[in-house]
PDB file of N, CA and C in Angstrom:
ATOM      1  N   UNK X   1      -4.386  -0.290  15.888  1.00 49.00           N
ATOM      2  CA  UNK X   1      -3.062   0.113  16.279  1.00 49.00           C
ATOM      3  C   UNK X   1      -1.996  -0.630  15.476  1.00 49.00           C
ATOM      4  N   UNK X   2      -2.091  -1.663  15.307  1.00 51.00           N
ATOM      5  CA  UNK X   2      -1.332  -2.867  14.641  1.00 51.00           C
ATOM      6  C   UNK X   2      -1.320  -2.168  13.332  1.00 51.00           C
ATOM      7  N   UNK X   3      -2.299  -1.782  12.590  1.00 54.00           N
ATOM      8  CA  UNK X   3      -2.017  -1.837  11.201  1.00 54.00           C
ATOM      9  C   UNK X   3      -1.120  -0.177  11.338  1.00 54.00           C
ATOM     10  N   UNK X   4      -1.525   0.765  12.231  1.00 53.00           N
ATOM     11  CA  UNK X   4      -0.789   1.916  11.995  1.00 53.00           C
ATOM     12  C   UNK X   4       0.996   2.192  11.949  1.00 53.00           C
ATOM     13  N   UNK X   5       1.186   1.039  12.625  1.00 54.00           N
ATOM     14  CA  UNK X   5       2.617   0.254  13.111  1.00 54.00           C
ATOM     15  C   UNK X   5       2.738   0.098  12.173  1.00 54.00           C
ATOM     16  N   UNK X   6       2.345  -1.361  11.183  1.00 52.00           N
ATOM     17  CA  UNK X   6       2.894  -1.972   9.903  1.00 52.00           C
ATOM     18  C   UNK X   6       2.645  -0.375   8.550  1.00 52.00           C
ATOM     19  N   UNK X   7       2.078   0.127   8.440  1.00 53.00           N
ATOM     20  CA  UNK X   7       1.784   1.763   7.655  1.00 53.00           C
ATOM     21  C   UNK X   7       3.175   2.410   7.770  1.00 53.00           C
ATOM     22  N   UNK X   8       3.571   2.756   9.041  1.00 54.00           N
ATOM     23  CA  UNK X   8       5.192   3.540   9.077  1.00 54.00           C
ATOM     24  C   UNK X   8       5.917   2.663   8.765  1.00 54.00           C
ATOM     25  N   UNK X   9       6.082   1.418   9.272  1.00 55.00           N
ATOM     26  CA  UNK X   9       7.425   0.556   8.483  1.00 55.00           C
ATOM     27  C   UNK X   9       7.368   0.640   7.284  1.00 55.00           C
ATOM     28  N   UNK X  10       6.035   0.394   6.707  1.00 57.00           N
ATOM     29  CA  UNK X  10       6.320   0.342   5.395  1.00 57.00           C
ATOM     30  C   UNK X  10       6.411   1.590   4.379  1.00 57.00           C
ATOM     31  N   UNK X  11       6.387   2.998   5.034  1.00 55.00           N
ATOM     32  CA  UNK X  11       6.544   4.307   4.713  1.00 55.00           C
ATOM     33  C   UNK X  11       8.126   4.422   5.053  1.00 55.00           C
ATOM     34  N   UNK X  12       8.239   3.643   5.904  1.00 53.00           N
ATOM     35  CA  UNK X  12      10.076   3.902   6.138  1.00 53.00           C
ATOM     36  C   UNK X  12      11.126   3.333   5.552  1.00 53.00           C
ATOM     37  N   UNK X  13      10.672   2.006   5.182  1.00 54.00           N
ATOM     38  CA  UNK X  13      11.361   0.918   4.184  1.00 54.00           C
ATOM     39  C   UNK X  13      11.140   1.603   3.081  1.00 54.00           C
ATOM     40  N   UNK X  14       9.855   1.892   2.722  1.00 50.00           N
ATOM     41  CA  UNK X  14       9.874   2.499   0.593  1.00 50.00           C
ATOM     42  C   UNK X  14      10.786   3.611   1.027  1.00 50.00           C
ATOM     43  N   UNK X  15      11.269   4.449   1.684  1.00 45.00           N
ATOM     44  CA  UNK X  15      11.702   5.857   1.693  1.00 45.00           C
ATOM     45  C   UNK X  15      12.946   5.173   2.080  1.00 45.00           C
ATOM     46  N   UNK X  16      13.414   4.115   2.678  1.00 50.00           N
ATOM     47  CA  UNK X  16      15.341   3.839   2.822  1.00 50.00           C
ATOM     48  C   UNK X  16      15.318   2.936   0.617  1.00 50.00           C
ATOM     49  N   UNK X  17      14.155   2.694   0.366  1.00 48.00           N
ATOM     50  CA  UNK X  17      14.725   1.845  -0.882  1.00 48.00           C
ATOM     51  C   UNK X  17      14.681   2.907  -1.939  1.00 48.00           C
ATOM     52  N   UNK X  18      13.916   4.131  -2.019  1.00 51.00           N
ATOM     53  CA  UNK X  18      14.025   4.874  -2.791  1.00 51.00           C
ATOM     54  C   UNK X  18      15.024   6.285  -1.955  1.00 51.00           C
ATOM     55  N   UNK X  19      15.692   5.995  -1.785  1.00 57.00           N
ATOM     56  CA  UNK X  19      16.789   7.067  -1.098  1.00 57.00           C
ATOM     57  C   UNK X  19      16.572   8.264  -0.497  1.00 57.00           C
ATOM     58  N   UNK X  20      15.295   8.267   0.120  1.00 65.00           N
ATOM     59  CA  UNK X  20      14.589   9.390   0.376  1.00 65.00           C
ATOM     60  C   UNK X  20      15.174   9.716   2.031  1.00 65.00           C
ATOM     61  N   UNK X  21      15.197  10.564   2.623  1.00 79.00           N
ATOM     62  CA  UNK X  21      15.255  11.005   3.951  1.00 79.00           C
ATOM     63  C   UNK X  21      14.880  10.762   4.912  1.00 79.00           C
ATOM     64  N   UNK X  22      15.228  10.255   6.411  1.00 83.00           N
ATOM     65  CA  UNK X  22      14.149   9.403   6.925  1.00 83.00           C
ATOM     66  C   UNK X  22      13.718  10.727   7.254  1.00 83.00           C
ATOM     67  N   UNK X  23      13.820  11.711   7.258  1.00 83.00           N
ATOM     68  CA  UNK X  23      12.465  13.101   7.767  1.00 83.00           C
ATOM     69  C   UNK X  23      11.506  13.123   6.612  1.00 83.00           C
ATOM     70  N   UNK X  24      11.643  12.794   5.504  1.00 84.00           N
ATOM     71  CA  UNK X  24      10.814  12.739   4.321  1.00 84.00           C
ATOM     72  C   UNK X  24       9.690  11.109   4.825  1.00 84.00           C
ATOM     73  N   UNK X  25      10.287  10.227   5.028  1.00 84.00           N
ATOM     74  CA  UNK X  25       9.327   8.871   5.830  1.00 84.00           C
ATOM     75  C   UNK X  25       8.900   9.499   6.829  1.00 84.00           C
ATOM     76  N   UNK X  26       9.449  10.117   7.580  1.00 84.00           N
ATOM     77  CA  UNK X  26       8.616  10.619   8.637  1.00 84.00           C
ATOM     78  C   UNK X  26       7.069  11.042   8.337  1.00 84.00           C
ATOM     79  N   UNK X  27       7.064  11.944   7.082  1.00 89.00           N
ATOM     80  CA  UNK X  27       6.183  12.660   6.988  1.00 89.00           C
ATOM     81  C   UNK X  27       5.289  11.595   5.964  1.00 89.00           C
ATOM     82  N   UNK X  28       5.904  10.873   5.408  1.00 90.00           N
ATOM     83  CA  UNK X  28       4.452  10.263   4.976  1.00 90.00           C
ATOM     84  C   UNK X  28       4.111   9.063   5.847  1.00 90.00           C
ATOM     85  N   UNK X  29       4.794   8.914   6.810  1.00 91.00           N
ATOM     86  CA  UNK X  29       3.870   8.060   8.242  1.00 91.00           C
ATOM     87  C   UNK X  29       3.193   8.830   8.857  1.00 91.00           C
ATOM     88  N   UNK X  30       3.193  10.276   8.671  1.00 93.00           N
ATOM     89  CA  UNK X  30       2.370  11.188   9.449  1.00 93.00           C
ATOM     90  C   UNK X  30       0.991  10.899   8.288  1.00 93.00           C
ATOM     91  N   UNK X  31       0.998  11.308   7.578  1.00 92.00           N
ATOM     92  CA  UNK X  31       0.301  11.684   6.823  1.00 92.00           C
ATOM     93  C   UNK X  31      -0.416  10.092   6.523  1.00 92.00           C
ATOM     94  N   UNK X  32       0.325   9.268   6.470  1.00 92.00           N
ATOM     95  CA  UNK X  32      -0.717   7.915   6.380  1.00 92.00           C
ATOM     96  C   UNK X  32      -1.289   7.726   7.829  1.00 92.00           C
ATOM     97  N   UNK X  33      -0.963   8.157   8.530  1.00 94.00           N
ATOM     98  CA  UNK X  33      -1.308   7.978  10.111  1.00 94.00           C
ATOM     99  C   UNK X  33      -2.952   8.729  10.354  1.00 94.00           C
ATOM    100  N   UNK X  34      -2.744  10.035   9.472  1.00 95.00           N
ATOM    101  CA  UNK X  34      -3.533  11.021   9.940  1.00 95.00           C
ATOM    102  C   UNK X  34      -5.105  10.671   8.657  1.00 95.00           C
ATOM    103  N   UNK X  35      -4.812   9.629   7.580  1.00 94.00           N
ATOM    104  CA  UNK X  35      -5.754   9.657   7.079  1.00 94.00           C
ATOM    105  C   UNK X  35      -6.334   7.967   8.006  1.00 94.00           C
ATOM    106  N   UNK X  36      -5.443   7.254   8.088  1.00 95.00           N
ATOM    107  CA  UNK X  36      -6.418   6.079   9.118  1.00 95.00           C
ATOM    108  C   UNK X  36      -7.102   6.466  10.569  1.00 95.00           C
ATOM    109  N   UNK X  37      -6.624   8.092  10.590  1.00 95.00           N
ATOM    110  CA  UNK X  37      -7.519   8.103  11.916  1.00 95.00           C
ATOM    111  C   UNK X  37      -8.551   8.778  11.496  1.00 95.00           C
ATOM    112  N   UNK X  38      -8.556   9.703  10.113  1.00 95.00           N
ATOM    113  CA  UNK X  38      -9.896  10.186   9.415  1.00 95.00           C
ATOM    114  C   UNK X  38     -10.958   8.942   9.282  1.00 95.00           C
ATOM    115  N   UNK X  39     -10.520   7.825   8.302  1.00 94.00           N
ATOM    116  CA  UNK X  39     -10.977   6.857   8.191  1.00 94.00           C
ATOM    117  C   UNK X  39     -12.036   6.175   9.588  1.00 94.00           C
ATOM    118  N   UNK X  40     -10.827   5.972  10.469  1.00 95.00           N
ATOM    119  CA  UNK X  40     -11.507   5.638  11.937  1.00 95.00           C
ATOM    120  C   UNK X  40     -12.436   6.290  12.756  1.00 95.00           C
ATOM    121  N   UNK X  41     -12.801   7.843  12.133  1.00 96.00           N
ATOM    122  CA  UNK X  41     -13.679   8.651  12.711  1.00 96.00           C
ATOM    123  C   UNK X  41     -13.074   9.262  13.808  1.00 96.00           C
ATOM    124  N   UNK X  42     -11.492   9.109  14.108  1.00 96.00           N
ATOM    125  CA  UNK X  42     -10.823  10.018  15.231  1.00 96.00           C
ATOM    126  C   UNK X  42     -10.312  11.226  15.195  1.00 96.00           C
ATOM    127  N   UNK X  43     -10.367  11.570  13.621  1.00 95.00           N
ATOM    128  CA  UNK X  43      -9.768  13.032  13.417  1.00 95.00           C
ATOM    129  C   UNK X  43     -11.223  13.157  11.971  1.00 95.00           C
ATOM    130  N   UNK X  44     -10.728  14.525  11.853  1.00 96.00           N
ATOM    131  CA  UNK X  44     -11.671  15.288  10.907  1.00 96.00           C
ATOM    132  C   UNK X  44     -10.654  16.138  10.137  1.00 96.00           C
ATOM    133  N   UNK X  45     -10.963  15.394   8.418  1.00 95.00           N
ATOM    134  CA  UNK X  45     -10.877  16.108   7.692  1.00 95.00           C
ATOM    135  C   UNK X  45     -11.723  16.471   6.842  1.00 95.00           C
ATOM    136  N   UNK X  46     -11.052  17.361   5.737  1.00 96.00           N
ATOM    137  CA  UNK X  46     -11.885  18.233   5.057  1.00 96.00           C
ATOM    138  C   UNK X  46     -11.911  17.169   3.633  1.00 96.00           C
ATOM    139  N   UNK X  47     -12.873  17.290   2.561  1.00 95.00           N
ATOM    140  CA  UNK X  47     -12.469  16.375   1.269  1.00 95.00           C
ATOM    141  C   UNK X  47     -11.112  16.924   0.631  1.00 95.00           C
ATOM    142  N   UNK X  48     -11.009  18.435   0.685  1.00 95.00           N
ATOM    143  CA  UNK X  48     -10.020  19.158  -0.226  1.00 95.00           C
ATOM    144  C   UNK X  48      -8.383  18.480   0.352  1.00 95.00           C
ATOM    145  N   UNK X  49      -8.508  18.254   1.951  1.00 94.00           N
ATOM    146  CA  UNK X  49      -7.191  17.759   2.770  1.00 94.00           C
ATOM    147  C   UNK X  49      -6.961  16.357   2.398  1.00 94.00           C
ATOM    148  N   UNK X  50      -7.809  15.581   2.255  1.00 94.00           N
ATOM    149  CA  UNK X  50      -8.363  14.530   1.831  1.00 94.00           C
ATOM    150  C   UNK X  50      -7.590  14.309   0.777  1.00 94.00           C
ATOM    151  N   UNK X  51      -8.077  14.615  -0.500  1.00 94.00           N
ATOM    152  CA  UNK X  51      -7.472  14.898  -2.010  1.00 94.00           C
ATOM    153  C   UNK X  51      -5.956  15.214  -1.887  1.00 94.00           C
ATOM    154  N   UNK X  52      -5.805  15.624  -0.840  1.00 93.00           N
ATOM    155  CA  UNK X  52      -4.285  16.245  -1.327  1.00 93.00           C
ATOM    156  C   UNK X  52      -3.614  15.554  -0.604  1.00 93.00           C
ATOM    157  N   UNK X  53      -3.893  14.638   0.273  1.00 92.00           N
ATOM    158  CA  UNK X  53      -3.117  13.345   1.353  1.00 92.00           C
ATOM    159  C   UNK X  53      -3.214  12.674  -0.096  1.00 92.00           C
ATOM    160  N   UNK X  54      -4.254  11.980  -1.175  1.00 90.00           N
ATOM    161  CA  UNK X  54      -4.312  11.263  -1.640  1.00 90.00           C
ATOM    162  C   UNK X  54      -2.639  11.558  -2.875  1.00 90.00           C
ATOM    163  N   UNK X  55      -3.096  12.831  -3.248  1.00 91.00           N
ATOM    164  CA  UNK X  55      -1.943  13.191  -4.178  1.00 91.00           C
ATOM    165  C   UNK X  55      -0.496  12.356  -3.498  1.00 91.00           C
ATOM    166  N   UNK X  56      -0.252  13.181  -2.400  1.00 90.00           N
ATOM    167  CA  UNK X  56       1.418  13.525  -1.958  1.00 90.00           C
ATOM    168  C   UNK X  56       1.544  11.707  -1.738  1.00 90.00           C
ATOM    169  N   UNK X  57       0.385  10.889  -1.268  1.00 88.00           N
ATOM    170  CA  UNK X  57       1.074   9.484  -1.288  1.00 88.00           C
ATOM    171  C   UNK X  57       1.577   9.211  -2.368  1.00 88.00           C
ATOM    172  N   UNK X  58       0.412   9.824  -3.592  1.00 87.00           N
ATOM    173  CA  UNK X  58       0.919   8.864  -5.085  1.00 87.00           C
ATOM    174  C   UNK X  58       2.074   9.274  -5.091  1.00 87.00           C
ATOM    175  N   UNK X  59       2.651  10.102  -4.846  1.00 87.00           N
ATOM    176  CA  UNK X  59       4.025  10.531  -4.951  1.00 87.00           C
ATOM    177  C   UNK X  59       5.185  10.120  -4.359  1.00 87.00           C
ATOM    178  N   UNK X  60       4.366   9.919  -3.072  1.00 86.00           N
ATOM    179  CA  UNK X  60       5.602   8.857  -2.207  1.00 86.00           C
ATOM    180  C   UNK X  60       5.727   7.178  -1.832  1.00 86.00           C
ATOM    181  N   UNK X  61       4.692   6.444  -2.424  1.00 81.00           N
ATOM    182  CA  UNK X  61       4.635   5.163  -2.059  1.00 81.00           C
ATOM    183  C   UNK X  61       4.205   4.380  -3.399  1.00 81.00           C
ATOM    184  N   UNK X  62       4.928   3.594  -3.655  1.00 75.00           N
ATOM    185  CA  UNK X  62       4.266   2.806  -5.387  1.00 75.00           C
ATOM    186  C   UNK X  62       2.996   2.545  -5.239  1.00 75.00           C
ATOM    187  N   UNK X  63       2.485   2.368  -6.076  1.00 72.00           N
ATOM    188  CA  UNK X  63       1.027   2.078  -6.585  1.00 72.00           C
ATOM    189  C   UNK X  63       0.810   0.682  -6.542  1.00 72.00           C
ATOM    190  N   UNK X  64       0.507  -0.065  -5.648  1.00 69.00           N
ATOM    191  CA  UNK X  64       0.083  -1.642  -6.075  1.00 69.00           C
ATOM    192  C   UNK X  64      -0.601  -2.054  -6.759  1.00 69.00           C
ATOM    193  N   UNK X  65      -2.037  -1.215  -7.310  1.00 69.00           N
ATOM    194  CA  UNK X  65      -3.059  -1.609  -7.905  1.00 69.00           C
ATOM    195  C   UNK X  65      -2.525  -1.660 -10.278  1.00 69.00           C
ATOM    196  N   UNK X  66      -1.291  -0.869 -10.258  1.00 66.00           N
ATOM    197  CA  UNK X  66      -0.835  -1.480 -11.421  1.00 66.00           C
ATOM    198  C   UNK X  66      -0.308  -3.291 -11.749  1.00 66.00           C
ATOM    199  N   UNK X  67      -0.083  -3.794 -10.672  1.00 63.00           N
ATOM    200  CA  UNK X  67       0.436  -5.036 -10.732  1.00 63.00           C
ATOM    201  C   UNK X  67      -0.858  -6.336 -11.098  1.00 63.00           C
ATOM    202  N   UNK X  68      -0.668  -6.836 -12.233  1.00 64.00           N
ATOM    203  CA  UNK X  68      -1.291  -7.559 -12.745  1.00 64.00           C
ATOM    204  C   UNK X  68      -1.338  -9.253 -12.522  1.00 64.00           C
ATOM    205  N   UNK X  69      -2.049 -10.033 -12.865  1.00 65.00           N
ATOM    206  CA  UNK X  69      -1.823 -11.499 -12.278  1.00 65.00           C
ATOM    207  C   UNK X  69      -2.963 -12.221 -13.315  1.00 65.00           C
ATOM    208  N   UNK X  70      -1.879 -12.940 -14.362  1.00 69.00           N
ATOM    209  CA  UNK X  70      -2.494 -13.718 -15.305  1.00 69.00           C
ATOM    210  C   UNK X  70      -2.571 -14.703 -15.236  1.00 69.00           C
ATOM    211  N   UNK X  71      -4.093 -16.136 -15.866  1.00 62.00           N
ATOM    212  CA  UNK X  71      -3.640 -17.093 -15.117  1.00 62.00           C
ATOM    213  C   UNK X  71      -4.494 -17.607 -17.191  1.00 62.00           C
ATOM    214  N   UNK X  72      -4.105 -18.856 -17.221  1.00 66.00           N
ATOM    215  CA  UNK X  72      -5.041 -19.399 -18.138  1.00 66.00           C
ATOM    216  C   UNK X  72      -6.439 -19.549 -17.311  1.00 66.00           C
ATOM    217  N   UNK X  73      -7.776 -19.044 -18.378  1.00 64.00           N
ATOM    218  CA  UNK X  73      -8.638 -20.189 -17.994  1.00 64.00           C
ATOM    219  C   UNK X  73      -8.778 -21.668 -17.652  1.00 64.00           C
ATOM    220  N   UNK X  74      -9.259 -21.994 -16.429  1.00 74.00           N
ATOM    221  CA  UNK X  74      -9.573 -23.415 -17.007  1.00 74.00           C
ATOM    222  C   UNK X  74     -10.156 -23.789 -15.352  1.00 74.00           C
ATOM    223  N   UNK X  75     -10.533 -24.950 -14.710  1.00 80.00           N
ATOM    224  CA  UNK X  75     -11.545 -25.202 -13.643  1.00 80.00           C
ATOM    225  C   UNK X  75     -10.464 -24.863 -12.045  1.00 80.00           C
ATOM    226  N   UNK X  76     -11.164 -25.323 -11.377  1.00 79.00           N
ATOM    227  CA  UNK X  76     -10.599 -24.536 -10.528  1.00 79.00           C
ATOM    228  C   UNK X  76      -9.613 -25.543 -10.040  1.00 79.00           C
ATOM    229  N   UNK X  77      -9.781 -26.900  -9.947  1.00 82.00           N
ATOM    230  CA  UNK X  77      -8.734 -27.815  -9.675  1.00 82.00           C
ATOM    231  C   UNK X  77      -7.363 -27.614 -10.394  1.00 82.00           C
ATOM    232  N   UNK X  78      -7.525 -27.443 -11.784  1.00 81.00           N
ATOM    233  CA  UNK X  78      -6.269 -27.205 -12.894  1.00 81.00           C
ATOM    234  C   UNK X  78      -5.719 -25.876 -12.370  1.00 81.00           C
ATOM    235  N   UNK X  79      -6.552 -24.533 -11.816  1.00 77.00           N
ATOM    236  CA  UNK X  79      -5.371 -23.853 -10.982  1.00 77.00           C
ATOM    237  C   UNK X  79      -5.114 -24.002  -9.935  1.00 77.00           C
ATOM    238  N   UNK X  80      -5.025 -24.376  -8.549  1.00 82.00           N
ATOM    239  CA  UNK X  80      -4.997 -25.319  -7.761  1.00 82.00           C
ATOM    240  C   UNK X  80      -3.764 -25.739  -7.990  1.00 82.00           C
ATOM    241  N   UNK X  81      -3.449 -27.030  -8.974  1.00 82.00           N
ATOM    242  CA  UNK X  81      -2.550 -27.751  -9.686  1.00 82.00           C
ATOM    243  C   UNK X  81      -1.055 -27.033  -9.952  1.00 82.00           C
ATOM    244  N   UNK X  82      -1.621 -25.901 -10.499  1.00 79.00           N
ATOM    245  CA  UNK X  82      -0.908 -25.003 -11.464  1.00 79.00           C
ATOM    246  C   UNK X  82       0.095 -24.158 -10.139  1.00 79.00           C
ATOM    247  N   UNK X  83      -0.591 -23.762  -8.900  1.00 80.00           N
ATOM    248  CA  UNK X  83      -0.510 -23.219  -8.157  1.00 80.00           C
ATOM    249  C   UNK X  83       1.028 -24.039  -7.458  1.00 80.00           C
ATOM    250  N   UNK X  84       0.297 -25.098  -6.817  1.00 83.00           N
ATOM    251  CA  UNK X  84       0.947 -26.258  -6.555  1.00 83.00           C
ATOM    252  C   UNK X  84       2.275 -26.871  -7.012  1.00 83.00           C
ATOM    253  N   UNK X  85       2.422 -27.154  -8.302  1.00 80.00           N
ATOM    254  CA  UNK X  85       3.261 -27.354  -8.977  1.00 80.00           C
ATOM    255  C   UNK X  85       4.771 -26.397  -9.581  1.00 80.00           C
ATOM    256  N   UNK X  86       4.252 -25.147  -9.816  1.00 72.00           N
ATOM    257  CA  UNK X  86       5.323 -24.210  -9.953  1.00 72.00           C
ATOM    258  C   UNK X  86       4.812 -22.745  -9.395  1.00 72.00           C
ATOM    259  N   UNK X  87       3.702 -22.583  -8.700  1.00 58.00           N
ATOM    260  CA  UNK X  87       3.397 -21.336  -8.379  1.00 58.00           C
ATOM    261  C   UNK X  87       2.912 -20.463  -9.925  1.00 58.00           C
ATOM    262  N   UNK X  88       2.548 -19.288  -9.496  1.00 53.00           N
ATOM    263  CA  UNK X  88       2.003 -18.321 -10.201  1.00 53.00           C
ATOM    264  C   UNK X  88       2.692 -18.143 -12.313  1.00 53.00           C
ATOM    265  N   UNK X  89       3.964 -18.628 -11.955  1.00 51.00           N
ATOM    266  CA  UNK X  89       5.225 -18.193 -13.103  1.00 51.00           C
ATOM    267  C   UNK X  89       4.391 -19.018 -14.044  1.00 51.00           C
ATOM    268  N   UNK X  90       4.464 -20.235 -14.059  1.00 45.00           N
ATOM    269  CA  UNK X  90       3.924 -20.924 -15.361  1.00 45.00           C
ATOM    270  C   UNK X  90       2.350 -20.757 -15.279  1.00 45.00           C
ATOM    271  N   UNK X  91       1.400 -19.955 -14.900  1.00 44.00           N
ATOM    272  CA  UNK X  91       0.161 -20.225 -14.770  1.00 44.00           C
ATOM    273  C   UNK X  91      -0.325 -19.096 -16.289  1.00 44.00           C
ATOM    274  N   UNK X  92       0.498 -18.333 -16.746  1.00 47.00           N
ATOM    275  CA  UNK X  92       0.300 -17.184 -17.954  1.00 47.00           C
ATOM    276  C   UNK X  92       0.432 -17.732 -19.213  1.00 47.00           C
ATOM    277  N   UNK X  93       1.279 -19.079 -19.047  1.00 48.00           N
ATOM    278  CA  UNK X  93       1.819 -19.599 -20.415  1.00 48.00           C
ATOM    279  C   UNK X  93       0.872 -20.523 -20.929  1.00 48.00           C
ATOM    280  N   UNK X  94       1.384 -20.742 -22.308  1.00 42.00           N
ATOM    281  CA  UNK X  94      -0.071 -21.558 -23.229  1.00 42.00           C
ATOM    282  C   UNK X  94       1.055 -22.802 -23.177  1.00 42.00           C
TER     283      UNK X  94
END
């Protein structure tokens, strides 16, 4: 239940930051709603309904899995350190 809660806020926040309608958030809290209850085994869909929930999100919610996170090699204490000291920003630089 909890996570279906945090799913619409965050379908309602991307849709007030990209200027979208809150009847337009509406519908992709429906639609993220209706694939975590596929997921959960409480509703039944089809693969083809499936596929096409998958589409209309890419369309309405950014993609997280483009966001990248570089670190130097080196043991695990030195990132740790790295972590510690200035966070993630200086962990890319030579």
């Amino acid at each position: 239940m909890r996570s279906s809660i945090m799913t619409r806020r965050r379908a309602e926040g991307g849709a007030k930051a990209n200027g979208d309608s809150p009847r337009e958030a509406i519908r992709t809290a429906e639609l993220l709603q209706r694939l975590e209850d596929h997921a959960l085994g409480r509703a039944e869909m089809s693969s083809t309904e499936v596929r096409a929930a998958e589409i209309l999100l890419k369309k309405r919610l950014p993609d997280l899995s483009t966001v990248a996170m570089t670190a130097r090699a080196g043991t695990l204490e030195e990132m740790l350190e790295t972590l510690e000291s200035g966070g993630a920003q200086g962990a890319g630089k030579a």
